[in-house]
Amino acid sequence: MTPPSRILVVRLGALGDIVHTLPVVPALRAALPKVEIHWLVEARHAALAALVEGVDRWIVWEAPRLSGPGGARDVVATLRAQRYDAALDLQGLLKSAVLARCSGAARIIGFPTDHLREKAALLFYSEQPGIGDVSHVIDRQLGLLRALGIPGAPRTFPLRVASTPAADAALRLAEGGPFALLIPGAGWPNKEWGAERFGALAAAMKARRGWTPIVTWGPTERALAGEVVRASNGSALLAPATGVADLAALAPAATVVVGGDTGPLHLCEAAGGRVVCILGPTDPAR
């Protein structure tokens, strides 16, 4: 079989799921060093693209826009012009499967039916390889590469981490001492641990370990982060607004990063942070 020369990865979101898909890139690059890798992503997660090494081109969809610049029609036209040898739907949703099919790729590769989040996606695949008995989501993503003759690969995260002004400002809060990052926000309310609990944890960290707890926050989370600081009785400090590049820069320097099952926490671990993940309604094996 002729090795593919151009491959499309379809993983639109969310942030944590994109992070869990990143090991696919170095796996493809190691097995197929001459391959050109493109990635289709939703615009709200495009900031992560600047941190990822090994992707030749990011194609951004302004979801859920259908027409106009960055809309679905524009994106499909861009995809079809690339003449992909294969498209990997690493999301398993109906919309991602449709976009993979609309790319015009010669091969549309998707998960086996029992691993699909939306079963209707299978109607748009040309191949559904067996991926073995896997439970962790990263191994599930890597398993799809079996269709390309790549039977196994390590969990390597191709992140380019560099200092940022916000990260430097947060580091100055610790005054050179050990610090902990607390990430109280979550995309789903049932994944939040609660400001009172984070505040109590921050107070214990400061009293028992001498760590400086620094509370991070993103868009719409400023009020929650302030509640954590107030609940800590002055032990925690409020970080500047922290985006993905800021978190990636801060995580390796922190003594520990604590948060729920959220994209920012998974990004911190991928960047080399020491992470404690508080799981509520999530299967820890996954």
PDB file of C-alpha atoms in Angstrom, residues 129-229:
ATOM      1  CA  PRO A 129     -10.577  -0.487  12.249  1.00  0.00           C
ATOM      2  CA  GLY A 130     -10.546  -2.515  15.438  1.00  0.00           C
ATOM      3  CA  ILE A 131      -8.697  -0.580  18.129  1.00  0.00           C
ATOM      4  CA  GLY A 132      -8.437  -3.313  20.737  1.00  0.00           C
ATOM      5  CA  ASP A 133      -9.577  -3.383  24.338  1.00  0.00           C
ATOM      6  CA  VAL A 134      -8.677   0.163  25.417  1.00  0.00           C
ATOM      7  CA  SER A 135     -10.217   2.343  28.086  1.00  0.00           C
ATOM      8  CA  HIS A 136      -8.099   5.515  28.225  1.00  0.00           C
ATOM      9  CA  VAL A 137      -9.165   8.115  25.698  1.00  0.00           C
ATOM     10  CA  ILE A 138      -5.587   8.722  24.491  1.00  0.00           C
ATOM     11  CA  ASP A 139      -5.077   5.032  23.702  1.00  0.00           C
ATOM     12  CA  ARG A 140      -8.425   5.095  21.936  1.00  0.00           C
ATOM     13  CA  GLN A 141      -7.250   7.936  19.688  1.00  0.00           C
ATOM     14  CA  LEU A 142      -3.925   6.256  18.968  1.00  0.00           C
ATOM     15  CA  GLY A 143      -5.726   2.991  18.232  1.00  0.00           C
ATOM     16  CA  LEU A 144      -7.371   4.513  15.166  1.00  0.00           C
ATOM     17  CA  LEU A 145      -3.920   4.767  13.571  1.00  0.00           C
ATOM     18  CA  ARG A 146      -3.985   0.996  13.095  1.00  0.00           C
ATOM     19  CA  ALA A 147      -5.826   1.678   9.851  1.00  0.00           C
ATOM     20  CA  LEU A 148      -2.617   3.332   8.613  1.00  0.00           C
ATOM     21  CA  GLY A 149      -0.370   0.478   9.730  1.00  0.00           C
ATOM     22  CA  ILE A 150       0.689   2.158  12.984  1.00  0.00           C
ATOM     23  CA  PRO A 151      -0.029  -0.457  15.681  1.00  0.00           C
ATOM     24  CA  GLY A 152       1.137   1.406  18.776  1.00  0.00           C
ATOM     25  CA  ALA A 153       2.658   4.699  19.843  1.00  0.00           C
ATOM     26  CA  PRO A 154       3.731   6.439  23.061  1.00  0.00           C
ATOM     27  CA  ARG A 155       1.729   9.214  24.734  1.00  0.00           C
ATOM     28  CA  THR A 156       3.867  12.114  23.553  1.00  0.00           C
ATOM     29  CA  PHE A 157       2.525  15.659  23.620  1.00  0.00           C
ATOM     30  CA  PRO A 158       4.067  17.946  20.964  1.00  0.00           C
ATOM     31  CA  LEU A 159       3.650  21.201  22.880  1.00  0.00           C
ATOM     32  CA  ARG A 160       5.821  24.257  22.401  1.00  0.00           C
ATOM     33  CA  VAL A 161       5.901  25.925  25.847  1.00  0.00           C
ATOM     34  CA  ALA A 162       7.248  29.456  26.342  1.00  0.00           C
ATOM     35  CA  SER A 163       6.897  32.170  28.962  1.00  0.00           C
ATOM     36  CA  THR A 164       4.089  34.711  28.636  1.00  0.00           C
ATOM     37  CA  PRO A 165       3.441  38.050  30.357  1.00  0.00           C
ATOM     38  CA  ALA A 166       0.496  36.617  32.311  1.00  0.00           C
ATOM     39  CA  ALA A 167       2.515  33.587  33.400  1.00  0.00           C
ATOM     40  CA  ASP A 168       5.402  35.798  34.504  1.00  0.00           C
ATOM     41  CA  ALA A 169       2.987  37.959  36.505  1.00  0.00           C
ATOM     42  CA  ALA A 170       1.536  34.880  38.211  1.00  0.00           C
ATOM     43  CA  LEU A 171       5.022  33.599  39.038  1.00  0.00           C
ATOM     44  CA  ARG A 172       5.860  36.883  40.738  1.00  0.00           C
ATOM     45  CA  LEU A 173       2.963  36.305  43.130  1.00  0.00           C
ATOM     46  CA  ALA A 174       4.867  33.325  44.564  1.00  0.00           C
ATOM     47  CA  GLU A 175       7.980  35.487  45.182  1.00  0.00           C
ATOM     48  CA  GLY A 176      10.266  32.656  44.164  1.00  0.00           C
ATOM     49  CA  GLY A 177       8.768  30.118  46.559  1.00  0.00           C
ATOM     50  CA  PRO A 178       6.794  26.935  45.903  1.00  0.00           C
ATOM     51  CA  PHE A 179       3.281  27.475  44.614  1.00  0.00           C
ATOM     52  CA  ALA A 180       0.199  25.543  43.630  1.00  0.00           C
ATOM     53  CA  LEU A 181      -2.146  26.278  40.748  1.00  0.00           C
ATOM     54  CA  LEU A 182      -5.838  25.890  41.467  1.00  0.00           C
ATOM     55  CA  ILE A 183      -8.234  25.612  38.519  1.00  0.00           C
ATOM     56  CA  PRO A 184     -11.764  25.871  39.943  1.00  0.00           C
ATOM     57  CA  GLY A 185     -13.658  26.400  36.679  1.00  0.00           C
ATOM     58  CA  ALA A 186     -15.145  23.731  34.422  1.00  0.00           C
ATOM     59  CA  GLY A 187     -17.107  23.604  31.222  1.00  0.00           C
ATOM     60  CA  TRP A 188     -19.893  21.666  32.952  1.00  0.00           C
ATOM     61  CA  PRO A 189     -21.283  22.619  36.382  1.00  0.00           C
ATOM     62  CA  ASN A 190     -21.269  18.976  37.522  1.00  0.00           C
ATOM     63  CA  LYS A 191     -17.479  18.937  37.085  1.00  0.00           C
ATOM     64  CA  GLU A 192     -16.926  21.850  39.469  1.00  0.00           C
ATOM     65  CA  TRP A 193     -15.700  21.004  42.968  1.00  0.00           C
ATOM     66  CA  GLY A 194     -16.955  24.231  44.514  1.00  0.00           C
ATOM     67  CA  ALA A 195     -15.339  27.467  45.688  1.00  0.00           C
ATOM     68  CA  GLU A 196     -15.608  26.570  49.402  1.00  0.00           C
ATOM     69  CA  ARG A 197     -13.687  23.319  48.933  1.00  0.00           C
ATOM     70  CA  PHE A 198     -10.994  24.966  46.828  1.00  0.00           C
ATOM     71  CA  GLY A 199     -10.733  27.715  49.430  1.00  0.00           C
ATOM     72  CA  ALA A 200     -10.295  25.202  52.247  1.00  0.00           C
ATOM     73  CA  LEU A 201      -7.676  23.352  50.209  1.00  0.00           C
ATOM     74  CA  ALA A 202      -5.798  26.589  49.574  1.00  0.00           C
ATOM     75  CA  ALA A 203      -5.763  27.412  53.283  1.00  0.00           C
ATOM     76  CA  ALA A 204      -4.425  23.946  54.128  1.00  0.00           C
ATOM     77  CA  MET A 205      -1.717  24.183  51.471  1.00  0.00           C
ATOM     78  CA  LYS A 206      -0.524  27.486  52.879  1.00  0.00           C
ATOM     79  CA  ALA A 207      -0.679  26.443  56.532  1.00  0.00           C
ATOM     80  CA  ARG A 208       0.714  22.908  56.270  1.00  0.00           C
ATOM     81  CA  ARG A 209       3.113  23.156  53.314  1.00  0.00           C
ATOM     82  CA  GLY A 210       3.943  26.814  52.941  1.00  0.00           C
ATOM     83  CA  TRP A 211       2.874  26.790  49.303  1.00  0.00           C
ATOM     84  CA  THR A 212       1.358  29.882  47.720  1.00  0.00           C
ATOM     85  CA  PRO A 213      -1.982  28.877  46.168  1.00  0.00           C
ATOM     86  CA  ILE A 214      -2.625  30.803  42.938  1.00  0.00           C
ATOM     87  CA  VAL A 215      -6.138  30.667  41.489  1.00  0.00           C
ATOM     88  CA  THR A 216      -6.372  30.750  37.703  1.00  0.00           C
ATOM     89  CA  TRP A 217      -9.361  31.755  35.657  1.00  0.00           C
ATOM     90  CA  GLY A 218     -10.496  32.120  32.066  1.00  0.00           C
ATOM     91  CA  PRO A 219     -13.381  33.877  30.338  1.00  0.00           C
ATOM     92  CA  THR A 220     -16.535  34.004  32.514  1.00  0.00           C
ATOM     93  CA  GLU A 221     -14.665  32.531  35.547  1.00  0.00           C
ATOM     94  CA  ARG A 222     -13.442  35.707  37.271  1.00  0.00           C
ATOM     95  CA  ALA A 223     -16.235  35.687  39.866  1.00  0.00           C
ATOM     96  CA  LEU A 224     -15.691  32.010  40.727  1.00  0.00           C
ATOM     97  CA  ALA A 225     -11.946  32.550  41.171  1.00  0.00           C
ATOM     98  CA  GLY A 226     -12.694  35.492  43.484  1.00  0.00           C
ATOM     99  CA  GLU A 227     -14.965  33.277  45.588  1.00  0.00           C
ATOM    100  CA  VAL A 228     -12.116  30.781  46.019  1.00  0.00           C
ATOM    101  CA  VAL A 229      -9.772  33.525  47.171  1.00  0.00           C
TER     102      VAL A 229
END
